[in-house]
Every structure is written in C-alpha cells, then in structure tokens.
Coordinates of C-alpha atoms in Angstrom, one line a residue:
Chain A
I1 CA -6.4 25.9 23.2
T2 CA -7.7 24.0 26.2
K3 CA -9.4 20.7 25.8
S4 CA -12.4 21.9 27.7
L5 CA -13.4 23.6 24.5
K6 CA -15.0 20.5 23.0
P7 CA -15.5 20.7 19.2
K8 CA -19.1 21.2 18.2
T9 CA -18.8 20.6 14.5
K10 CA -17.1 17.9 12.5
R11 CA -15.0 20.5 10.8
S12 CA -13.6 22.0 14.0
K13 CA -13.0 18.4 15.3
R14 CA -10.9 17.7 12.2
F15 CA -9.1 20.9 12.7
L16 CA -8.2 20.1 16.3
Q17 CA -7.2 16.5 15.4
N18 CA -4.9 17.9 12.8
R19 CA -3.1 19.9 15.5
E20 CA -2.7 17.0 17.9
A21 CA 0.4 14.9 18.3
K22 CA 0.6 12.3 15.6
L23 CA 2.7 9.3 14.8
V24 CA 3.8 10.8 11.5
E25 CA 3.8 14.5 11.9
N26 CA 2.7 17.3 9.6
A27 CA 5.3 19.4 7.8
K28 CA 6.7 22.0 10.1
T29 CA 5.4 25.5 9.6
A30 CA 7.3 28.7 10.3
M31 CA 6.1 31.9 11.8
I32 CA 7.8 35.1 10.7
L33 CA 7.6 37.9 13.2
K34 CA 8.9 41.5 13.4
G35 CA 10.4 43.0 16.5
G36 CA 9.8 46.5 18.1
N37 CA 11.9 48.2 15.5
T38 CA 12.8 46.9 12.0
S39 CA 14.9 48.3 9.2
E40 CA 14.2 48.0 5.5
T41 CA 16.7 45.3 5.1
V42 CA 15.1 43.2 7.8
T43 CA 11.6 43.6 6.4
H44 CA 12.7 42.6 2.9
A45 CA 14.7 39.7 4.3
L46 CA 11.7 38.4 6.2
K47 CA 9.6 38.7 3.1
D48 CA 12.1 36.8 1.0
V49 CA 12.4 34.0 3.5
Y50 CA 8.6 33.8 3.6
A51 CA 8.6 33.5 -0.2
L52 CA 11.1 30.6 0.1
K53 CA 9.1 28.9 2.8
K54 CA 5.6 29.3 1.3
P55 CA 3.1 27.7 1.9
N56 CA 4.4 26.3 5.2
A57 CA 4.9 29.7 6.7
V58 CA 2.9 32.6 8.2
L59 CA 4.1 36.2 7.9
Y60 CA 2.9 38.5 10.6
K61 CA 2.7 42.1 9.8
K62 CA 2.4 43.8 13.2
K63 CA 5.4 44.6 15.3
N64 CA 5.8 42.6 18.5
I65 CA 7.9 44.1 21.3
M66 CA 9.6 41.1 22.8
R67 CA 13.1 39.8 23.4
P68 CA 13.3 36.1 22.6
F69 CA 16.6 35.6 24.3
E70 CA 15.4 37.0 27.6
D71 CA 11.8 36.0 27.7
P72 CA 10.5 33.4 25.3
T73 CA 7.0 33.1 26.7
S74 CA 5.4 35.4 24.2
L75 CA 7.0 33.4 21.4
E76 CA 5.7 30.2 22.9
F77 CA 2.2 31.5 23.1
F78 CA 2.3 32.5 19.5
S79 CA 3.6 29.1 18.6
K80 CA 0.8 27.4 20.4
K81 CA -1.8 29.6 18.8
S82 CA -0.7 29.2 15.3
D83 CA 0.6 25.7 15.5
C84 CA 4.1 26.6 14.2
S85 CA 7.2 24.9 15.5
L86 CA 9.7 27.1 13.6
F87 CA 10.1 30.8 13.9
L88 CA 12.1 33.7 12.4
F89 CA 12.2 36.9 14.4
G90 CA 13.6 40.0 12.8
S91 CA 14.6 43.1 14.6
H92 CA 17.0 46.1 14.4
N93 CA 18.6 48.3 17.0
K94 CA 21.8 50.1 17.4
K95 CA 23.5 47.3 19.3
R96 CA 22.4 44.5 17.0
P97 CA 21.7 45.9 13.6
N98 CA 19.7 43.7 11.1
N99 CA 19.2 40.9 13.5
L100 CA 17.5 37.6 12.5
I101 CA 16.7 34.9 15.0
F102 CA 16.1 31.5 13.6
G103 CA 14.6 29.1 16.1
R104 CA 12.6 25.9 16.6
M105 CA 10.3 24.6 19.2
F106 CA 9.4 21.4 20.8
D107 CA 6.0 21.0 22.3
S108 CA 5.6 24.8 22.2
H109 CA 8.8 25.4 24.2
V110 CA 11.9 26.9 22.7
L111 CA 14.4 24.2 21.7
D112 CA 17.2 26.1 19.8
M113 CA 17.6 29.7 18.8
F114 CA 20.3 31.3 16.7
E115 CA 20.8 35.0 16.3
L116 CA 22.3 35.9 12.9
G117 CA 23.3 39.3 11.8
V118 CA 22.8 40.2 8.2
D119 CA 25.9 41.9 6.8
R120 CA 24.9 41.9 3.2
F121 CA 21.6 41.1 1.6
S122 CA 20.3 41.0 -2.0
S123 CA 16.7 40.3 -2.2
L124 CA 14.7 38.5 -4.8
K125 CA 13.7 41.7 -6.5
D126 CA 17.4 42.8 -6.9
I127 CA 18.4 39.7 -8.8
K128 CA 16.7 39.6 -12.1
S129 CA 16.0 36.1 -13.2
T130 CA 13.1 33.7 -13.6
K131 CA 12.4 32.3 -10.2
C132 CA 11.3 28.8 -9.2
A133 CA 7.7 28.1 -8.4
E134 CA 6.8 28.3 -4.8
G135 CA 6.6 25.1 -2.9
T136 CA 9.4 23.3 -4.8
K137 CA 11.5 21.2 -2.5
P138 CA 14.9 22.7 -2.4
M139 CA 18.2 20.8 -2.4
L140 CA 20.3 21.8 0.6
L141 CA 24.1 22.0 0.4
F142 CA 26.4 22.8 3.4
A143 CA 30.0 23.5 2.8
G144 CA 32.8 24.2 5.2
E145 CA 34.5 22.3 7.9
L146 CA 32.8 24.3 10.6
F147 CA 29.5 22.7 9.9
H148 CA 30.6 19.4 11.2
T149 CA 33.4 20.2 13.6
D150 CA 31.9 23.0 15.7
T151 CA 28.9 22.0 17.9
E152 CA 27.1 25.3 17.5
Y153 CA 27.5 25.2 13.8
T154 CA 26.3 21.6 13.7
R155 CA 23.2 22.5 15.6
L156 CA 22.8 25.5 13.3
R157 CA 23.0 23.2 10.3
S158 CA 20.3 21.1 11.9
V159 CA 18.1 24.1 12.4
L160 CA 18.6 25.4 8.9
T161 CA 17.8 22.0 7.5
D162 CA 14.7 21.8 9.5
F163 CA 13.7 25.3 8.4
F164 CA 14.3 25.1 4.7
R165 CA 13.5 21.5 3.8
G166 CA 10.0 21.1 2.5
P167 CA 7.6 18.4 3.4
T168 CA 8.9 14.9 3.5
V169 CA 8.0 13.1 0.3
S170 CA 8.6 9.5 -0.8
A171 CA 9.3 10.3 -4.5
V172 CA 10.4 13.4 -6.4
R173 CA 9.8 14.4 -10.0
L174 CA 13.2 14.5 -11.6
A175 CA 12.3 17.5 -13.8
G176 CA 10.9 19.3 -10.8
L177 CA 14.3 19.5 -9.0
E178 CA 15.4 23.0 -9.7
H179 CA 16.1 24.9 -6.5
V180 CA 19.3 24.7 -4.5
L181 CA 20.2 26.5 -1.3
H182 CA 23.9 26.6 -0.6
F183 CA 25.3 27.5 2.9
T184 CA 29.0 28.1 3.3
A185 CA 30.6 28.5 6.8
Q186 CA 33.9 30.3 6.8
D187 CA 35.6 32.5 9.4
G188 CA 32.6 32.9 11.6
K189 CA 30.5 34.0 8.7
I190 CA 27.8 32.1 6.9
Y191 CA 27.0 32.7 3.3
M192 CA 23.7 31.6 2.0
R193 CA 23.0 31.6 -1.7
S194 CA 20.0 30.4 -3.6
Y195 CA 20.4 29.0 -7.2
R196 CA 18.2 27.6 -9.8
F197 CA 19.9 24.9 -11.8
K198 CA 19.5 23.7 -15.3
L199 CA 20.2 20.2 -16.3
K200 CA 22.2 20.0 -19.4
K201 CA 22.9 16.9 -21.5
S202 CA 26.1 15.2 -20.7
G203 CA 27.4 12.1 -22.5
C204 CA 25.7 9.7 -20.1
R205 CA 22.4 9.3 -18.2
T206 CA 23.2 11.8 -15.4
P207 CA 22.9 15.4 -16.6
R208 CA 25.4 18.2 -16.1
V209 CA 24.4 20.9 -13.7
E210 CA 24.5 24.6 -14.5
L211 CA 23.6 27.1 -11.9
E212 CA 21.9 30.5 -12.1
E213 CA 21.6 32.7 -9.1
I214 CA 18.0 33.7 -8.3
G215 CA 16.8 34.1 -4.9
P216 CA 17.9 36.0 -1.8
A217 CA 21.6 36.1 -0.9
F218 CA 22.6 36.5 2.7
D219 CA 25.9 37.1 4.4
F220 CA 25.3 36.1 8.0
V221 CA 27.3 36.6 11.2
L222 CA 26.7 34.3 14.0
R223 CA 25.9 36.3 17.2
R224 CA 24.2 34.8 20.2
T225 CA 22.9 31.2 20.4
H226 CA 20.7 29.3 22.7
L227 CA 21.1 25.5 22.4
A228 CA 18.7 23.1 24.1
S229 CA 19.9 21.0 27.0
D230 CA 21.0 17.5 26.2
D231 CA 18.1 15.7 27.8
L232 CA 15.5 18.0 26.2
Y233 CA 17.2 17.4 22.9
K234 CA 17.0 13.7 23.4
T235 CA 13.4 13.8 24.4
A236 CA 12.6 15.8 21.3
H237 CA 14.2 13.1 19.1
R238 CA 12.4 10.2 20.7
Q239 CA 10.4 8.5 18.0
P240 CA 7.1 6.7 18.8
R241 CA 7.2 2.9 18.5
G242 CA 4.7 2.7 15.6
L243 CA 7.1 4.3 13.2
K244 CA 9.8 1.7 13.1
A245 CA 9.6 -0.3 9.9
K246 CA 8.2 -3.7 10.5
K247 CA 10.7 -6.3 9.4
K248 CA 9.0 -9.2 7.7
K249 CA 10.0 -12.3 9.5
N250 CA 11.2 -15.4 7.7
I251 CA 12.2 -13.6 4.6
S252 CA 15.8 -13.2 3.6
H253 CA 17.8 -12.2 0.6
D254 CA 21.1 -13.6 -0.5
T255 CA 23.8 -11.7 -2.4
F256 CA 22.4 -12.5 -5.8
G257 CA 19.1 -10.9 -4.9
T258 CA 17.2 -14.2 -4.6
K259 CA 14.4 -14.0 -2.1
Y260 CA 14.2 -16.9 0.4
G261 CA 11.4 -17.7 2.6
R262 CA 11.2 -20.0 5.6
L263 CA 8.4 -22.3 6.4
H264 CA 8.0 -23.8 9.9
M265 CA 6.4 -27.2 9.9
Q266 CA 5.3 -29.5 12.7
K267 CA 7.1 -32.8 13.1
Q268 CA 5.7 -35.3 10.6
N269 CA 5.5 -39.0 11.0
L270 CA 6.9 -40.2 7.7
D271 CA 5.4 -43.7 8.2
K272 CA 1.9 -42.4 8.3
L273 CA 2.4 -39.8 5.5
Q274 CA -0.3 -39.8 2.9
T275 CA 1.0 -39.9 -0.6
R276 CA -1.0 -40.2 -3.8
K277 CA -4.1 -42.3 -3.5
M278 CA -4.2 -45.2 -5.8
K279 CA -7.8 -46.3 -5.6
G280 CA -7.3 -49.6 -7.2
L281 CA -4.7 -50.7 -4.7
R282 CA -7.0 -50.0 -1.8
K283 CA -7.9 -52.9 0.4
R284 CA -11.5 -53.9 -0.2
K285 CA -13.9 -55.7 2.0
G286 CA -15.1 -58.1 -0.7
G287 CA -11.5 -58.8 -1.6
V288 CA -11.8 -58.2 -5.4
K289 CA -8.1 -58.3 -6.1
S290 CA -6.7 -60.6 -3.5
G291 CA -7.7 -64.2 -3.3
Q292 CA -6.9 -64.6 0.4
T293 CA -9.3 -63.9 3.3
P294 CA -9.0 -60.2 4.2
P295 CA -7.2 -59.5 7.4
K296 CA -9.2 -58.6 10.4
K297 CA -7.6 -55.2 11.1
A298 CA -9.3 -51.9 10.2
R299 CA -9.2 -50.7 6.7
T300 CA -6.3 -48.3 6.2
G301 CA -6.0 -45.8 3.5
L302 CA -2.9 -45.7 1.5
Chain B
M1 CA 49.6 -6.4 -35.3
A2 CA 46.2 -7.6 -34.2
A3 CA 47.3 -7.3 -30.6
C4 CA 48.3 -3.7 -31.1
S5 CA 45.0 -2.8 -32.7
I6 CA 43.0 -4.4 -29.9
E7 CA 44.9 -2.5 -27.3
D8 CA 44.3 0.7 -29.3
V9 CA 40.7 0.0 -29.5
L10 CA 40.4 -0.6 -25.8
A11 CA 42.4 2.5 -25.0
K12 CA 40.2 4.5 -27.3
A13 CA 37.0 3.2 -25.7
E14 CA 38.4 4.1 -22.2
K15 CA 39.2 7.6 -23.4
D16 CA 35.7 8.0 -24.8
E17 CA 34.2 6.9 -21.5
A18 CA 36.4 9.3 -19.6
E19 CA 35.4 12.1 -21.9
K20 CA 31.8 11.3 -21.4
L21 CA 32.1 11.3 -17.7
K22 CA 34.3 14.3 -17.6
S23 CA 31.4 16.7 -17.7
I24 CA 29.8 15.2 -14.6
T25 CA 32.8 14.1 -12.5
V26 CA 33.9 16.3 -9.7
N27 CA 37.1 15.8 -7.8
K28 CA 37.0 16.3 -4.2
E29 CA 39.4 15.3 -1.4
L30 CA 36.7 14.0 0.9
D31 CA 33.5 12.5 -0.3
L32 CA 30.3 14.3 0.6
E33 CA 27.8 13.0 3.0
F34 CA 24.4 12.5 1.5
D35 CA 20.9 12.4 2.9
I36 CA 18.8 11.9 -0.2
G37 CA 15.6 11.6 1.7
N38 CA 16.0 15.3 2.6
L39 CA 17.9 16.2 -0.7
L40 CA 20.8 17.2 1.5
A41 CA 24.5 17.0 1.0
L42 CA 27.3 18.0 3.5
D43 CA 30.7 18.9 2.2
K44 CA 33.4 18.3 4.8
N45 CA 36.3 19.6 2.7
S46 CA 37.9 22.7 4.0
I47 CA 37.6 25.8 1.9
N48 CA 40.7 26.8 0.1
L49 CA 41.3 30.2 1.7
R50 CA 43.6 31.5 -0.9
E51 CA 41.2 30.9 -3.7
F52 CA 38.4 32.3 -1.6
K53 CA 40.2 35.6 -1.1
Q54 CA 41.7 35.9 -4.6
Q55 CA 38.7 35.1 -6.6
N56 CA 35.5 37.1 -6.7
K57 CA 33.6 35.8 -3.7
E58 CA 30.4 35.2 -5.7
D59 CA 32.2 33.3 -8.4
F60 CA 34.0 31.1 -5.9
L61 CA 30.8 30.4 -4.1
R62 CA 29.0 29.7 -7.3
S63 CA 31.6 27.2 -8.5
L64 CA 31.7 25.5 -5.2
A65 CA 27.9 25.3 -5.2
R66 CA 27.9 23.9 -8.8
D67 CA 30.4 21.2 -7.8
N68 CA 28.4 20.1 -4.8
A69 CA 25.1 20.3 -6.7
Q70 CA 26.6 18.1 -9.4
L71 CA 27.7 15.5 -6.9
L72 CA 24.3 15.5 -5.2
I73 CA 22.5 15.2 -8.6
N74 CA 24.8 12.2 -9.4
E75 CA 23.8 10.6 -6.2
I76 CA 20.1 11.2 -6.7
W77 CA 20.3 9.8 -10.2
K78 CA 21.7 6.6 -8.8
H79 CA 18.4 5.8 -7.2
P80 CA 15.7 3.8 -8.9
S81 CA 13.3 5.8 -11.0
E82 CA 9.9 4.9 -12.3
R83 CA 7.3 6.3 -14.6
V84 CA 4.1 7.5 -13.0
E85 CA 1.6 8.9 -15.4
D86 CA 4.1 10.0 -18.1
V87 CA 6.4 11.7 -15.6
I88 CA 9.7 10.2 -14.5
V89 CA 9.9 10.1 -10.7
V90 CA 12.7 9.1 -8.4
K91 CA 11.9 7.1 -5.3
L92 CA 13.6 8.7 -2.4
P93 CA 14.8 6.7 0.6
D94 CA 13.9 7.7 4.2
P95 CA 15.6 10.8 5.5
T96 CA 18.6 9.9 7.6
T97 CA 19.4 13.1 9.5
P98 CA 17.8 12.9 12.9
L99 CA 15.6 15.9 13.4
P100 CA 13.6 16.7 16.4
R101 CA 9.9 16.2 16.4
E102 CA 7.4 19.0 16.6
K103 CA 5.3 17.5 19.4
P104 CA 5.9 14.6 21.7
A105 CA 4.8 11.2 20.7
P106 CA 1.1 10.5 21.1
K107 CA 0.1 8.6 24.1
P108 CA -2.3 5.7 23.7
R109 CA -5.7 7.0 24.5
P110 CA -7.8 5.3 27.1
P111 CA -10.4 3.0 25.5
T112 CA -13.8 4.6 25.0
K113 CA -16.9 3.2 26.7
W114 CA -17.8 1.2 23.7
E115 CA -14.3 -0.2 23.3
Q116 CA -14.4 -1.3 26.9
F117 CA -17.7 -2.9 26.5
A118 CA -16.7 -4.7 23.4
K119 CA -13.6 -6.0 25.0
L120 CA -15.6 -7.2 28.0
K121 CA -18.1 -9.0 25.8
G122 CA -15.5 -10.3 23.3
I123 CA -17.0 -8.5 20.4
Q124 CA -14.7 -8.3 17.5
K125 CA -14.7 -5.7 14.7
K126 CA -16.1 -7.4 11.6
K127 CA -15.4 -5.9 8.2
K128 CA -18.5 -5.6 6.1
T129 CA -18.2 -7.7 2.9
N130 CA -19.3 -6.5 -0.5
L131 CA -22.3 -8.8 -0.6
V132 CA -25.5 -7.4 -1.8
W133 CA -29.1 -8.3 -0.9
D134 CA -30.5 -10.7 -3.4
E135 CA -34.3 -10.8 -3.6
E136 CA -34.6 -14.0 -5.6
R137 CA -32.4 -16.0 -3.4
V138 CA -34.2 -14.9 -0.3
A139 CA -37.5 -15.8 -1.9
K140 CA -36.3 -19.2 -2.8
N141 CA -34.9 -19.7 0.6
E142 CA -38.1 -18.8 2.2
F143 CA -40.0 -21.2 -0.1
N144 CA -37.8 -24.1 0.7
R145 CA -37.9 -23.4 4.4
L146 CA -41.7 -23.4 4.4
R147 CA -41.8 -26.6 2.5
N148 CA -39.5 -28.2 5.0
V149 CA -41.7 -27.1 7.8
A150 CA -44.8 -28.5 6.1
R151 CA -43.0 -31.7 5.4
A152 CA -41.9 -32.0 9.0
Q153 CA -45.4 -31.4 10.2
K154 CA -46.9 -33.8 7.7
I155 CA -49.1 -31.2 6.1
K156 CA -50.0 -32.0 2.6
V157 CA -47.7 -29.9 0.4
P158 CA -48.8 -28.9 -3.1
G159 CA -46.6 -29.9 -5.9
I160 CA -45.0 -27.6 -8.4
G161 CA -46.6 -24.4 -9.3
L162 CA -48.7 -23.7 -6.3
A163 CA -46.5 -21.7 -4.1
P164 CA -48.3 -19.7 -1.4
S165 CA -46.8 -16.4 -2.3
A166 CA -48.9 -13.4 -2.7
K167 CA -47.9 -12.2 -6.1
Q168 CA -47.6 -14.8 -8.8
S169 CA -46.1 -14.4 -12.1
K170 CA -47.9 -15.3 -15.3
A171 CA -45.7 -18.4 -15.8
E172 CA -46.5 -19.6 -12.3
L173 CA -50.2 -19.1 -12.8
S174 CA -50.2 -20.9 -16.1
R175 CA -48.3 -23.8 -14.5
A176 CA -50.8 -23.9 -11.7
V177 CA -53.6 -24.2 -14.2
S178 CA -51.9 -26.9 -16.1
V179 CA -51.2 -28.9 -12.9
A180 CA -54.8 -28.6 -11.9
K181 CA -56.0 -29.7 -15.3
T182 CA -53.9 -32.8 -15.3
S183 CA -54.8 -33.9 -11.8
T184 CA -57.9 -35.8 -12.9
A185 CA -58.4 -39.6 -13.2
S186 CA -57.8 -39.5 -16.9
V187 CA -54.8 -37.1 -16.6
G188 CA -56.6 -34.2 -18.1
K189 CA -57.5 -35.8 -21.4
F190 CA -61.2 -35.0 -21.3
Q191 CA -61.0 -31.6 -19.7
D192 CA -62.7 -28.8 -21.6
H193 CA -60.8 -25.8 -22.7
L194 CA -61.5 -22.3 -21.7
P195 CA -62.5 -20.1 -24.7
K196 CA -59.1 -18.8 -25.6
E197 CA -57.0 -21.5 -24.1
K198 CA -54.6 -23.6 -26.1
T199 CA -53.4 -27.1 -25.3
P200 CA -49.8 -26.9 -24.1
K201 CA -47.5 -28.7 -26.4
N202 CA -44.7 -30.2 -24.4
T203 CA -46.3 -31.3 -21.2
G204 CA -46.9 -34.9 -20.4
K205 CA -44.5 -37.7 -21.1
K206 CA -40.9 -37.0 -21.0
R207 CA -40.0 -40.0 -23.1
T208 CA -40.7 -39.8 -26.7
F209 CA -40.4 -42.7 -29.1
Q210 CA -39.8 -42.6 -32.7
P211 CA -42.9 -43.3 -34.9
V212 CA -43.0 -46.9 -36.2
I213 CA -43.1 -45.9 -39.9
G214 CA -41.1 -42.7 -40.2
D215 CA -37.7 -41.8 -41.5
F216 CA -36.5 -44.8 -43.4
A217 CA -33.0 -43.6 -43.9
N218 CA -32.6 -42.8 -40.3
E219 CA -33.9 -46.1 -39.2
K220 CA -31.5 -47.8 -41.6
Q221 CA -28.6 -45.8 -40.3
K222 CA -29.5 -46.7 -36.7
Q223 CA -29.6 -50.4 -37.5
L224 CA -26.3 -50.3 -39.3
D225 CA -24.7 -48.5 -36.3
L226 CA -26.0 -51.1 -34.0
L227 CA -24.5 -53.9 -36.0
K228 CA -21.2 -52.1 -36.2
V229 CA -21.2 -51.8 -32.4
M230 CA -22.0 -55.4 -32.0
D231 CA -19.2 -56.3 -34.4
S232 CA -16.5 -54.2 -32.9
K233 CA -14.0 -55.9 -30.6
K234 CA -13.8 -53.0 -28.3
P235 CA -15.8 -53.7 -25.1
R236 CA -18.7 -51.4 -24.6
L237 CA -18.2 -51.5 -21.0
E238 CA -15.4 -49.3 -19.8
I239 CA -13.7 -51.4 -17.2
T240 CA -12.1 -48.7 -15.2
K241 CA -15.2 -46.6 -15.0
A242 CA -17.2 -49.5 -14.0
V243 CA -14.7 -50.7 -11.4
N244 CA -14.5 -47.2 -9.9
K245 CA -18.2 -46.9 -9.7
Q246 CA -18.4 -50.3 -8.0
M247 CA -15.8 -49.4 -5.5
R248 CA -17.4 -46.0 -4.7
E249 CA -20.7 -47.7 -4.2
E250 CA -19.2 -50.3 -1.9
D251 CA -17.5 -47.6 0.1
A252 CA -20.7 -45.6 0.4
E253 CA -22.4 -48.8 1.5
A254 CA -19.7 -49.6 4.1
A255 CA -19.7 -46.0 5.4
S256 CA -23.5 -45.9 5.8
K257 CA -23.4 -49.4 7.4
R258 CA -20.9 -48.2 9.9
R259 CA -22.9 -45.1 10.7
R260 CA -26.3 -46.8 10.8
V261 CA -25.2 -49.6 13.1
P262 CA -26.3 -47.8 16.3
G263 CA -29.3 -46.3 14.5
Q264 CA -30.7 -49.4 13.0
K265 CA -32.5 -47.8 10.2
G266 CA -32.9 -50.6 7.7
R267 CA -33.9 -48.6 4.7
K268 CA -30.5 -48.2 3.2
R269 CA -29.7 -51.8 3.5
N270 CA -32.3 -52.7 1.0
M271 CA -30.0 -52.5 -1.9
P272 CA -30.4 -54.7 -5.0
A273 CA -27.8 -57.4 -5.6
K274 CA -24.5 -56.8 -7.3
G275 CA -25.5 -58.2 -10.6
K276 CA -28.4 -55.9 -11.0
R277 CA -26.3 -52.9 -10.2
S278 CA -24.1 -53.3 -13.2
G279 CA -27.2 -53.8 -15.3
P280 CA -28.0 -50.2 -16.1
S281 CA -24.3 -49.4 -16.5
G282 CA -24.0 -52.1 -19.0
K283 CA -23.9 -49.6 -21.8
G284 CA -21.3 -47.6 -20.0
K285 CA -23.6 -44.7 -19.8
G286 CA -25.3 -45.3 -16.6
K287 CA -26.9 -42.0 -16.1
A288 CA -29.3 -43.2 -13.6
S289 CA -26.6 -44.0 -11.1
K290 CA -24.4 -40.9 -11.5
G291 CA -23.1 -40.4 -8.0
R292 CA -25.2 -37.6 -6.7
G293 CA -26.7 -39.5 -3.9
R294 CA -29.7 -40.6 -5.8
N295 CA -32.1 -42.7 -3.9
P296 CA -31.4 -46.3 -4.9
R297 CA -35.1 -47.0 -4.6
M298 CA -35.8 -44.8 -7.6
K299 CA -33.7 -46.9 -10.0
Q300 CA -35.3 -48.0 -13.1
G301 CA -36.2 -51.5 -12.1
N302 CA -37.7 -50.3 -8.9
R303 CA -40.3 -47.8 -9.8

C-alpha cells in the first residue's frame, strides 16, 4: 500500500488511518497460512488455533508454496497486505512432519519465528464438552523451569503470550473469566492444554477453581528457531513518549492513604497583609470617631 | 478455667479459618510471577519428574493447571472490583510483560498549511461554547444601541412605547396609543375615545392615597400603630445601617472628587448638605437612596 494512493472517500481514509502507526496500537491479528503440502492433522490444528484466536485472525484457505526460514519476503508481503503482525504457518513433509511455525513481525519484517512439530493433537471436535464463547480473553499459565531459564524458551513464551492473549482491556467481567491456556515445558517438549474452569463456592470470597478440558491439546517439539537480533528487538520495544503515564505534580500520598497537595505561593509581605475589613475602624476624612485632626498621609485601608 | 476456654475458642476460630482457606490455598515452593494486566502467570517451580512419569500425563497436567489457575484467580480477586450496570467487574492494572510493538512509534507529522499559518498569525484554537442565539436579547441590545446613538447625536428620542422596529406587538401598539393620548396639555383628560376603546385603568399617578372617609377600622388601626411606634423606646433609626450608608456615601464622594479633579466637572459636587441626606433615611427605610448609583439630583426634595 503506497501513500501515492490517496484515499478518495472518508471511509477509505478511516481504513488507512486505522492501519497506520498509532500511539496505542490495535490488537494484534494473526494470519494462518498453509504450506505447499499439509496433512489432516495440520489443517485441523490450524482450524482450531483460528477458533481460539477469533476474531483477531484470518485463515487463508489456499496453499502457499514458501519456506519461511529460507525466504521470508512472501510472508512479509502478506503481512503488509492484511495488516497482520502475527502468523502461523502449517506444513507437512517427510523431513518435518506436522510442522507449525509461530511467528511475529515488526514493521512487516520478521522478528521471531519458532518451528514446532506436533506430536500429538486432539482437536476441539474430539473432546466433547461445552466450549467457551469465541473472543473470551484467556488466562495464560506457563509452567516449567525452561520457560524462564532458557533464552529460546523465554522468547517462545513471549511469542505465545503475544499470540494468545486477547485485546488489552482495562477491566474484566469476573463471571466472564472461563478460559485457561496452560503451557508446560519439559524435556524439550511443550504441552499445551486448554481448559474451561468453573468457579465453585469456597468458604471465603475467592472461589475454588475446577477445570474441565475443552479445546485443542497439543504436544509440541521445538525444532528450528529464528530469534531477532538484539538491536532489532530493542527497537521493537521502544515505546513512544506519549504513552508514559503523566505523574501529577505536587500531589503525594502518605502511608495512611491521606492525599497531600502542595501549593506554591509568592513571598508575602506580612506587614501589608489584608485581613478582615472592619469598616467602622477605617480612617475617615471627616474624622467621625477621632477627635484629633486627621493625619496628612494618604488614607490606608486596614 | 476461663483462660482455657478463651484459648480453646481462639484455637477453634483459627482452625475454622484454615478450613475455609484450605479449599483455595495451594502450596508451592516458589511463588508464581503474575502479570494481571495480561491475565498471565508464570510458574518457576521445576516439575516433579517422578510424578510426571508415574501418573497419567493428562491427570498430572490437569492438576498442575488447576493449582496454577487457582493461584492466578486468587491474585485476580485481590484486585479492586466495582459494579458496572449490574455486573461485577475487576479493574485490571497495566500489563507488565514487555511485548514488542506491531509498528514503530508514529513520527510527529509536519504541520499542515493551515497549522503553519495559524502559528504564524498566533491564532489559537477556540472551543465553541454551548451558548445559543437569543433573539430577544439581540433585539434589546439593538434598541439600546440605537437609543445611545440618538442620544449622542442629540436627536429627539421618543419615550416608551415608540420603538422604531418594523413589527410591533399588540402591547407595544396599545402603549404607543396611550402615550400619544396623554401627551396633551391636560394630560389626556379631555381626549375622545375611539368607538370601542376603553379607558385604561392603572395609568397615571403611581402614588395612591387612601380616601379621606373610608375604612374606619383601618384608619383606627393605623393611628394606634403610629402611637405605639412613637411610644416605644427602640430608636426607629438603625444606627449601624445609617452609619454604613453615611460612610459609603462619603467614600463615593471622595472617590469621585479624586477622579474629577483633573476633569473639573462640577455636577457631582452639587450634593445637598449632610443634614438633609439623613432626612429621607430618617425612617430607616430610605429607599430613595439605595446604593445603585441613583442620580442625587433626583432625590425627593430636588424634583
């Protein structure tokens, strides 16, 4: 999309403005693509992830012959066209069976890519239970030491968080929290399970959680990775200045929660301070109160 | 004995509390790291390999998930909640995990032609207020403006009721008629009526006097009240009010004197003497000199 195409209608102008860089960004959308050859597992897996990610995802039906790890230009073109910064590319061949590549972009250039092989997969259809509504913001749980010790796994955790978290909201309806995605990293394998939880009454205010498995279950194996270089990663994290919360000056709180404010005053001459006016005590020209001759200086207010 | 029972009671209370919290407490070696803004929790504890291999994998994962979910829910419930349209909602803090942006930060755009021009000229953006166009006020404004113009140019201005507007209401026309009628030498007393015209009742003198022989009871009451007033020891003159009034007038006089000294307009100097000033305020009800800047010439004695 080149800027030489100037928008001719208000609607198209709004559309283009939505896609521009903003201070507070839109929720990230994911594009789900199929490679040159896909197995049944892969197609079902892609469909299930699309179901999890709806409505912030687009599922492309056609096969795209490309190799993301060798040549990402095609992916970048797609990302620019559809304004998606996350992608999931599924393929299948003899060397890498049931391959899913999770990735994210910055400024339509590939930032990180993780190739995960699917060992075992149970889809939404296999597990019979009542599912959550689409678009519910899921709770994300990561277990296993690998997720915070290993650099690759740490980055993978970041990518998975980015992928599966919904739009950023300021408040959440307590009754609407029902979806949990649980990732466990162990022995080079990553187990992804999706549960729906019911809140049961406990003795106190916080309820007790009971889980019921619903959604897709994956057993991943980490294959190839492509991590972004440090400086590109840093550039991607740079926040614009307008986003920092403006700290209100001259307001402070003490430990008891009392709010204190500070007022800055100019220096006051206490001799010439005007206090309450007592009209009767004012010096009068005719000299009603005083018997003496009035002084010759100018009349001063009190 | 009493001490024993108190201890028992406290122990029992503690046990009850523990029982209550049992259902939601989860014991972990290391605490989880929470990012409530993203509804995220990271469990750093290492996975018990033996348990993992012994148990059915699914069950192990499920119990682990349940524990972690319980801890996350406990953490979420600690945050303040509020009621928004009969739904309980929890206010989430800002997300803490640093995640990369989608696109680079927007660059400040170069100012548009208008913005440049406005800056050059010093034009500021003014917010439109919620004021509405008021016809009556505008008309009144216009009328006063024209009158001022006429006065300035010493053109004879008609009095009330003869405004030079195109459309005149019925009331205005009738007032104009009555004004015309009374502007004769004998103040309209001998003017003939039009066939269906009626004499207006309340025009003319503003002061009305009671008839000489009228309500006897009323007259008696009035006389008695007057005697009572004369008898009472309370002064009819409120000292403070009178003094304040006096002082205010003196101030006004002094101020005007100070101002007029270069101008030398002698009109305002022509004030009556002090004694006469407290004359109308003798009853303490000096309405004529209520401080609205009334022209001192128009006082009662000076008509």
